[in-house]
Short mmCIF file of C-alpha atoms and ligand atoms in Angstrom, two decimals:
data_model
loop_
_atom_site.label_atom_id
_atom_site.label_comp_id
_atom_site.label_asym_id
_atom_site.label_seq_id
_atom_site.Cartn_x
_atom_site.Cartn_y
_atom_site.Cartn_z
CA MET A 1 -14.48 18.72 17.59
CA LYS A 2 -13.29 15.72 20.07
CA LYS A 3 -9.72 16.98 22.04
CA ASN A 4 -8.04 14.05 20.53
CA ASP A 5 -8.89 15.65 16.82
CA THR A 6 -7.59 18.86 17.84
CA GLU A 7 -4.55 17.49 18.90
CA GLN A 8 -3.96 15.30 15.98
CA ILE A 9 -4.17 18.41 13.54
CA ARG A 10 -1.83 20.12 15.73
CA ALA A 11 0.43 17.50 15.68
CA ASP A 12 0.30 17.04 12.28
CA ASN A 13 -0.03 20.67 11.44
CA ARG A 14 3.94 20.52 13.66
CA ILE A 15 5.40 17.94 11.28
CA ASP A 16 4.06 19.65 7.84
CA ILE A 17 5.96 23.02 9.06
CA ILE A 18 9.08 21.24 9.97
CA ASN A 19 8.75 19.18 6.51
CA THR A 20 8.34 22.29 4.74
CA LEU A 21 11.22 23.84 6.47
CA ARG A 22 13.45 20.60 5.72
CA VAL A 23 12.80 20.92 2.13
CA PHE A 24 12.45 24.63 1.78
CA GLY A 25 14.01 25.95 4.68
CA PRO A 26 14.82 28.80 5.81
CA LEU A 27 11.82 30.99 5.20
CA ALA A 28 10.13 33.58 6.66
CA ARG A 29 6.71 32.44 8.28
CA VAL A 30 4.35 34.58 5.58
CA ASP A 31 6.15 31.47 3.09
CA ILE A 32 5.79 29.11 5.62
CA GLY A 33 2.08 29.98 5.87
CA GLN A 34 1.60 29.70 1.76
CA ILE A 35 3.42 26.61 1.56
CA THR A 36 1.60 24.70 3.90
CA ARG A 37 -2.23 26.81 3.55
CA LEU A 38 -1.64 27.41 7.78
CA SER A 39 -3.07 30.13 9.18
CA PRO A 40 -0.58 33.04 10.22
CA ALA A 41 -1.99 32.90 13.92
CA THR A 42 -1.53 28.42 13.25
CA VAL A 43 1.99 29.55 11.73
CA THR A 44 2.78 31.78 14.54
CA ALA A 45 1.69 29.39 17.78
CA ILE A 46 3.79 26.21 16.17
CA THR A 47 6.81 28.02 15.28
CA SER A 48 6.87 30.12 18.52
CA GLU A 49 6.60 26.18 20.59
CA LEU A 50 9.33 24.97 18.31
CA SER A 51 11.46 27.43 18.67
CA ASP A 52 11.07 27.31 22.58
CA ALA A 53 12.55 23.73 22.13
CA ALA A 54 15.26 24.91 19.64
CA ILE A 55 14.16 23.19 17.28
CA ILE A 56 14.09 26.09 14.91
CA GLN A 57 15.83 29.15 14.72
CA GLU A 58 16.22 32.65 13.26
CA VAL A 59 18.57 33.42 11.05
CA LYS A 60 18.91 36.55 8.92
CA GLY A 61 18.19 36.20 5.51
CA PRO A 62 18.57 38.86 2.49
CA GLU A 63 17.98 42.85 2.57
CA SER A 64 14.11 43.05 1.90
CA LYS A 65 13.06 44.63 -0.77
CA GLY A 66 12.63 48.58 -0.19
CA GLY A 67 13.64 47.78 3.53
CA ARG A 68 16.48 50.51 4.04
CA GLY A 69 18.74 47.50 3.99
CA ARG A 70 17.19 45.77 7.14
CA PRO A 71 17.96 42.05 6.38
CA ARG A 72 14.53 39.88 6.54
CA VAL A 73 14.43 37.87 9.29
CA LEU A 74 14.04 33.80 8.27
CA ILE A 75 13.23 31.13 10.38
CA ASP A 76 15.51 27.18 9.56
CA LEU A 77 15.99 24.39 11.31
CA ASN A 78 18.28 23.72 14.07
CA PRO A 79 20.62 21.11 12.35
CA THR A 80 21.83 20.82 16.00
CA HIS A 81 19.22 19.81 17.80
CA ALA A 82 18.77 16.56 16.83
CA SER A 83 20.90 13.87 15.03
CA VAL A 84 19.86 10.54 12.80
CA LEU A 85 22.42 7.16 12.00
CA GLY A 86 21.52 6.00 8.66
CA ILE A 87 22.86 2.52 7.78
CA LYS A 88 22.90 1.12 4.34
CA LEU A 89 23.30 -2.47 4.08
CA SER A 90 24.55 -3.55 0.30
CA ILE A 91 26.67 -6.76 -0.98
CA ASN A 92 30.04 -7.04 1.24
CA GLU A 93 29.39 -3.16 1.95
CA VAL A 94 28.39 -1.55 5.20
CA ARG A 95 27.71 2.24 5.04
CA LEU A 96 27.04 4.30 7.64
CA MET A 97 25.71 8.01 7.91
CA LEU A 98 25.19 10.57 10.26
CA GLY A 99 22.73 12.89 9.55
CA ASP A 100 21.18 16.49 11.17
CA LEU A 101 17.85 17.40 11.95
CA LYS A 102 18.22 18.98 8.28
CA GLY A 103 18.49 16.17 6.38
CA ASN A 104 22.16 17.00 5.78
CA ILE A 105 24.67 14.08 6.37
CA ALA A 106 27.23 15.37 8.61
CA HIS A 107 29.54 12.56 8.52
CA GLU A 108 29.62 8.85 6.57
CA THR A 109 32.23 5.81 6.72
CA VAL A 110 31.92 2.29 4.64
CA VAL A 111 33.34 -0.81 5.71
CA VAL A 112 34.01 -3.97 4.02
CA GLN A 113 32.26 -6.68 5.29
CA LYS A 114 31.66 -10.46 3.73
CA THR A 115 27.52 -9.59 4.41
CA GLN A 116 26.49 -13.16 2.64
CA ARG A 117 28.43 -14.37 5.22
CA HIS A 118 26.86 -14.16 8.21
CA ASP A 119 23.51 -15.94 10.33
CA GLN A 120 20.79 -13.95 11.98
CA ALA A 121 23.20 -13.20 14.79
CA SER A 122 26.57 -12.07 13.77
CA LEU A 123 25.18 -10.11 11.27
CA ASN A 124 22.93 -8.21 13.95
CA GLU A 125 25.91 -8.21 16.33
CA MET A 126 28.63 -6.37 13.36
CA LEU A 127 25.22 -3.94 13.10
CA VAL A 128 25.64 -2.79 16.19
CA GLU A 129 29.29 -3.39 16.94
CA GLN A 130 29.96 -0.49 13.71
CA ALA A 131 27.13 1.79 14.54
CA LYS A 132 28.67 2.02 18.39
CA ARG A 133 32.33 2.45 16.24
CA PHE A 134 30.86 4.99 14.38
CA LEU A 135 29.33 7.26 17.27
CA ASP A 136 32.07 6.69 19.53
CA GLN A 137 33.65 8.69 16.84
CA HIS A 138 31.76 11.37 16.89
CA PRO A 139 30.45 11.74 20.47
CA GLU A 140 28.23 15.24 19.59
CA HIS A 141 26.08 13.00 17.17
CA ALA A 142 26.00 10.13 19.68
CA ALA A 143 24.31 12.26 22.63
CA ARG A 144 21.48 13.56 21.17
CA LEU A 145 20.98 10.81 18.68
CA VAL A 146 17.10 10.19 18.02
CA SER A 147 16.64 7.23 15.32
CA VAL A 148 18.37 5.03 13.32
CA GLY A 149 16.96 4.17 9.54
CA ILE A 150 18.28 1.30 8.01
CA ALA A 151 18.18 0.56 3.99
CA ILE A 152 18.86 -3.50 2.09
CA GLN A 153 17.97 -4.66 -1.04
CA GLY A 154 15.37 -6.60 -1.39
CA PHE A 155 11.91 -7.94 -0.06
CA VAL A 156 11.44 -6.55 3.53
CA ASP A 157 8.78 -6.32 5.81
CA VAL A 158 9.01 -2.89 7.06
CA HIS A 159 6.06 -3.14 10.31
CA LYS A 160 8.11 -5.84 11.62
CA GLY A 161 11.78 -5.03 10.81
CA ASP A 162 12.44 -8.37 8.75
CA VAL A 163 14.27 -8.46 5.82
CA VAL A 164 12.49 -11.64 4.26
CA TRP A 165 15.02 -12.62 1.60
CA SER A 166 18.53 -9.96 0.09
CA PRO A 167 20.72 -10.62 -2.46
CA ALA A 168 23.64 -9.03 0.23
CA LEU A 169 22.31 -11.97 2.51
CA ASN A 170 22.67 -15.78 2.78
CA ILE A 171 19.64 -15.88 5.02
CA LYS A 172 16.04 -15.38 4.84
CA ASN A 173 13.94 -13.61 7.90
CA VAL A 174 16.08 -11.71 9.12
CA ASN A 175 15.50 -9.17 12.01
CA LEU A 176 17.15 -5.78 11.72
CA THR A 177 15.56 -3.80 14.09
CA ARG A 178 15.23 -5.27 17.53
CA ALA A 179 19.13 -5.70 18.32
CA LEU A 180 19.56 -1.78 17.33
CA GLU A 181 16.71 -0.50 19.24
CA ASN A 182 18.10 -2.41 22.37
CA ALA A 183 21.40 -1.08 21.89
CA PHE A 184 20.46 2.50 20.95
CA GLU A 185 17.49 3.00 22.43
CA CYS A 186 15.32 4.47 20.18
CA PRO A 187 13.14 4.14 17.19
CA VAL A 188 14.98 1.74 14.16
CA GLU A 189 13.14 2.57 10.94
CA LEU A 190 13.74 -0.61 8.32
CA ALA A 191 13.27 0.59 4.34
CA ASN A 192 14.50 -1.89 1.31
CA ASP A 193 16.54 0.81 -0.85
CA ALA A 194 14.30 1.56 -3.46
CA ASN A 195 11.70 3.13 -0.96
CA SER A 196 14.61 5.39 1.19
CA ILE A 197 15.28 6.93 -2.16
CA ALA A 198 11.79 7.58 -2.58
CA TYR A 199 11.94 9.14 0.89
CA ALA A 200 14.82 11.37 -0.23
CA ILE A 201 13.09 12.00 -3.83
CA GLN A 202 10.02 13.59 -1.89
CA LYS A 203 12.00 16.20 -0.04
CA HIS A 204 13.45 17.29 -2.68
CA PRO A 205 11.69 20.91 -3.36
CA GLU A 206 10.82 19.90 -6.86
CA TYR A 207 8.50 17.12 -5.73
CA SER A 208 7.74 18.06 -2.33
CA GLN A 209 3.85 19.63 -3.45
CA CYS A 210 3.88 15.56 -6.20
CA ASN A 211 1.30 13.80 -4.33
CA ASN A 212 1.15 10.78 -6.28
CA PHE A 213 4.53 9.36 -8.48
CA VAL A 214 6.29 6.23 -8.73
CA VAL A 215 9.73 6.00 -8.19
CA ILE A 216 11.58 3.47 -10.01
CA MET A 217 15.20 2.34 -9.07
CA ILE A 218 17.95 0.90 -11.20
CA GLY A 219 21.15 -0.63 -11.15
CA TYR A 220 22.72 -3.75 -9.60
CA GLY A 221 18.55 -4.46 -9.28
CA ILE A 222 15.49 -3.15 -10.56
CA GLY A 223 13.43 -1.40 -7.26
CA GLY A 224 10.24 0.58 -7.04
CA GLY A 225 8.54 2.85 -4.38
CA LEU A 226 5.22 4.63 -4.38
CA VAL A 227 3.96 7.91 -3.10
CA VAL A 228 0.20 7.82 -2.87
CA ASN A 229 -1.45 10.93 -2.22
CA GLY A 230 1.72 12.24 -0.57
CA SER A 231 2.42 8.97 1.78
CA LEU A 232 4.95 6.28 0.88
CA TYR A 233 2.87 3.23 0.25
CA SER A 234 4.45 -0.03 1.26
CA GLY A 235 1.89 -2.11 1.37
CA HIS A 236 -0.24 -4.30 4.02
CA PHE A 237 2.79 -6.84 4.50
CA GLY A 238 4.84 -3.68 4.37
CA ALA A 239 6.47 -5.04 0.98
CA ALA A 240 5.76 -2.80 -1.83
CA ALA A 241 6.99 -1.89 -4.40
CA GLU A 242 8.92 -4.62 -5.90
CA PHE A 243 8.23 -3.26 -9.27
CA GLY A 244 11.50 -5.62 -10.37
CA HIS A 245 9.48 -8.38 -9.97
CA THR A 246 6.59 -7.67 -11.44
CA LYS A 247 6.84 -10.25 -14.72
CA TYR A 248 7.53 -9.21 -18.60
CA SER A 249 7.71 -12.91 -19.43
CA HIS A 250 6.92 -16.20 -18.15
CA GLU A 251 9.83 -17.85 -19.71
CA GLY A 252 12.21 -15.21 -19.77
CA PRO A 253 15.72 -14.92 -18.21
CA GLN A 254 16.82 -16.21 -14.76
CA CYS A 255 16.38 -13.54 -12.27
CA ALA A 256 18.35 -13.12 -8.79
CA CYS A 257 14.92 -13.68 -6.82
CA GLY A 258 14.64 -17.51 -8.23
CA LYS A 259 11.94 -16.69 -10.72
CA ARG A 260 12.10 -16.52 -14.80
CA GLY A 261 11.17 -13.50 -16.50
CA CYS A 262 10.99 -10.25 -14.18
CA ILE A 263 12.06 -6.98 -15.24
CA GLU A 264 15.15 -7.35 -13.41
CA ALA A 265 16.00 -10.16 -15.17
CA TYR A 266 16.30 -7.97 -18.25
CA VAL A 267 17.23 -4.86 -17.27
CA SER A 268 19.29 -4.57 -14.30
CA ASP A 269 23.12 -4.33 -14.21
CA TYR A 270 23.77 -7.93 -13.99
CA ALA A 271 21.24 -9.02 -17.07
CA LEU A 272 22.51 -6.49 -19.55
CA TYR A 273 26.05 -7.68 -18.60
CA ARG A 274 25.41 -10.94 -18.78
CA ASP A 275 23.13 -10.30 -22.53
CA ALA A 276 26.71 -8.18 -23.79
CA SER A 277 29.04 -10.60 -22.57
CA ALA A 278 27.42 -13.42 -25.15
CA VAL A 279 27.96 -11.31 -27.91
CA MET A 280 30.59 -8.79 -26.88
CA ASP A 281 33.88 -8.87 -26.03
CA LEU A 282 34.01 -7.07 -22.42
CA PRO A 283 36.26 -8.10 -19.49
CA ALA A 284 35.06 -10.60 -17.04
CA THR A 285 33.00 -9.72 -14.43
CA ASP A 286 31.82 -11.07 -11.16
CA ARG A 287 28.80 -11.85 -13.56
CA ARG A 288 26.35 -11.72 -10.35
CA HIS A 289 27.86 -8.11 -9.45
CA PRO A 290 29.30 -6.17 -12.45
CA SER A 291 31.43 -3.47 -11.27
CA GLU A 292 29.89 0.47 -12.02
CA LYS A 293 33.46 0.94 -13.74
CA GLN A 294 32.34 -2.26 -16.77
CA MET A 295 28.93 -0.87 -16.57
CA GLN A 296 30.20 2.75 -17.58
CA ARG A 297 32.46 0.82 -19.70
CA LEU A 298 28.79 -0.97 -21.54
CA THR A 299 27.33 2.31 -21.74
CA GLU A 300 30.20 4.40 -23.50
CA LEU A 301 30.34 1.43 -26.03
CA GLY A 302 26.24 2.66 -26.46
CA HIS A 303 27.00 5.80 -26.96
CA GLN A 304 29.87 5.22 -29.73
CA LYS A 305 26.74 3.59 -31.55
CA HIS A 306 28.12 0.02 -31.23
CA SER A 307 25.61 -1.36 -32.69
CA TYR A 308 25.51 -4.52 -30.13
CA ALA A 309 25.05 -1.88 -26.73
CA VAL A 310 22.96 -0.26 -28.91
CA ASP A 311 20.62 -2.45 -29.24
CA LEU A 312 21.26 -4.61 -26.14
CA PHE A 313 20.03 -1.05 -24.61
CA HIS A 314 16.77 -0.11 -26.86
CA GLN A 315 15.52 -3.70 -25.75
CA ALA A 316 15.95 -3.32 -22.23
CA GLY A 317 14.16 0.30 -22.31
CA LYS A 318 12.09 -1.70 -23.94
CA VAL A 319 10.94 -4.21 -21.30
CA LEU A 320 11.10 -1.12 -18.90
CA GLY A 321 8.17 0.47 -20.70
CA TYR A 322 5.89 -2.41 -20.45
CA GLY A 323 6.76 -2.53 -16.60
CA ILE A 324 5.91 1.06 -16.98
CA ALA A 325 3.04 0.90 -19.21
CA ASN A 326 1.64 -1.69 -16.12
CA ILE A 327 2.26 1.18 -13.52
CA LEU A 328 0.45 3.43 -16.04
CA ALA A 329 -2.74 1.36 -16.25
CA LEU A 330 -2.61 0.86 -11.96
CA MET A 331 -2.00 3.41 -10.82
CA SER A 332 -1.90 6.77 -13.62
CA PRO A 333 0.86 8.96 -11.29
CA GLU A 334 1.31 12.52 -11.86
CA ARG A 335 4.75 11.57 -12.86
CA ILE A 336 7.17 8.63 -13.14
CA VAL A 337 10.66 9.09 -11.66
CA VAL A 338 13.65 6.66 -12.93
CA THR A 339 16.59 6.97 -11.26
CA GLY A 340 19.79 4.71 -9.52
CA PRO A 341 22.80 4.05 -11.42
CA GLY A 342 21.49 2.68 -14.20
CA VAL A 343 20.57 6.08 -14.77
CA ARG A 344 23.65 6.56 -16.44
CA ALA A 345 22.36 4.63 -19.99
CA TYR A 346 18.59 6.48 -19.46
CA ALA A 347 19.37 8.50 -22.99
CA LEU A 348 20.19 5.14 -24.67
CA MET A 349 16.72 3.23 -23.02
CA GLU A 350 14.70 6.32 -23.38
CA PRO A 351 13.56 5.43 -27.29
CA GLY A 352 12.92 1.50 -25.89
CA ILE A 353 10.93 3.24 -23.05
CA HIS A 354 8.63 4.73 -25.46
CA GLU A 355 8.50 2.13 -27.73
CA GLY A 356 7.06 -0.52 -25.16
CA ILE A 357 5.29 2.06 -23.41
CA ASN A 358 3.12 2.70 -26.29
CA GLU A 359 2.92 -0.54 -27.97
CA ALA A 360 1.06 -1.93 -24.68
CA LEU A 361 -1.44 0.66 -23.72
CA VAL A 362 -4.00 2.93 -25.50
CA PRO A 363 -3.48 6.97 -25.10
CA GLU A 364 -6.21 6.95 -23.09
CA LEU A 365 -4.40 5.10 -20.18
CA ILE A 366 -1.21 6.73 -21.15
CA GLY A 367 -2.59 9.81 -20.12
CA ARG A 368 -0.50 12.81 -18.97
CA SER A 369 1.87 11.20 -16.58
CA GLN A 370 5.26 12.55 -16.98
CA ILE A 371 7.89 9.87 -16.99
CA GLU A 372 11.60 11.19 -16.49
CA PRO A 373 14.96 10.48 -15.63
CA TYR A 374 16.33 11.55 -12.32
CA SER A 375 20.50 12.10 -11.92
CA TRP A 376 21.88 10.03 -9.63
CA SER A 377 24.47 10.33 -6.95
CA GLU A 378 25.85 7.95 -4.34
CA ASP A 379 24.02 10.60 -1.84
CA MET A 380 21.24 9.94 -2.80
CA THR A 381 21.90 6.63 -1.11
CA GLY A 382 22.34 8.62 2.21
CA LYS A 383 19.92 11.37 2.18
CA GLY A 384 17.61 8.59 2.08
CA VAL A 385 18.25 6.21 5.29
CA ILE A 386 18.05 9.47 6.63
CA ALA A 387 15.27 10.79 5.17
CA LEU A 388 14.08 7.27 6.17
CA ALA A 389 15.03 7.57 10.32
CA LEU A 390 14.07 11.09 10.06
CA LYS A 391 10.59 9.96 9.84
CA HIS A 392 11.04 9.91 13.72
CA PHE A 393 10.99 13.17 14.60
CA ARG A 394 8.24 15.08 15.14
ZN1 LIG B 1 12.95 -11.62 -9.69
#
């Protein structure tokens, strides 16, 4: 075996142990070995190296069984060893978060900004300025900053760090990583918001051992994230997986992307509110961006069995089901996880989802893939960008 191979295996094992501790920690050495399937000697060698670097620390666990009151020694990541900055850029809002090595959010702030008024230079200046201001308020994190993660709605090229198109901006092909890299002298990772959520879900104990799953994010827009053989798949050009802009009908309703008939044009918040307003007496809204409160009200009408609302969500579920059928036929994943703010109406869409899948696919292709909702909170956005930034910690 070449020396480089040995070094690579050691580096991979080190990342494996750090990730395992982030998902399941604190853990005893023997449990780390069981989860990672690494030998006791390898676990001991790597944990002692991580301990020397103060990346991990020993913590007291609960008393061992029959251990005459002696607590077990467990290992955990040292949260204060490194900090990362997460930025979520959405329409008229910049959310900044500081995360620790364990992936927890330590501080968070939201800045209201007319994001669509910026050109490339002023957008980057604003982001650097807001990030500096936020870090100045938390000097202990600024001193140990190792990387930055930034997520945005829309099409991105993760390899170049470019936003190709986003509903949050009025400009196209904007680089968002170089100015931040120069300002903070650390790696900056860009992702679209659904992919950053897939990172967060991958760090959940229930999904961390699941190697092939698809995340569908529903809400203002419809996004997707593909986890293939344990890694997020972003595609050769870095723009995967734009599930929301795959088609249901070529003559369908107008989508925010400029084309017609995308899944998003039927299932997103703006599509649901547009269709509901045509037949129901609803408060006026910014047609391109109904508020969370308005969407909750519409969902409530569905739960109260208001017939238009019931039909609306059923039909949206059916379109989503057709889209999911395409994913099942192409990828045969273990699980399809539906999340995002739109999951508030999952129970109303679920019968339609299964109807759509069963209409579209023969049972053999539906297979044993599980389709399930993943409860949503704003916290997920933060966990996503923090997990994205932590990709660089090794
Ligand atoms: Zn579209």
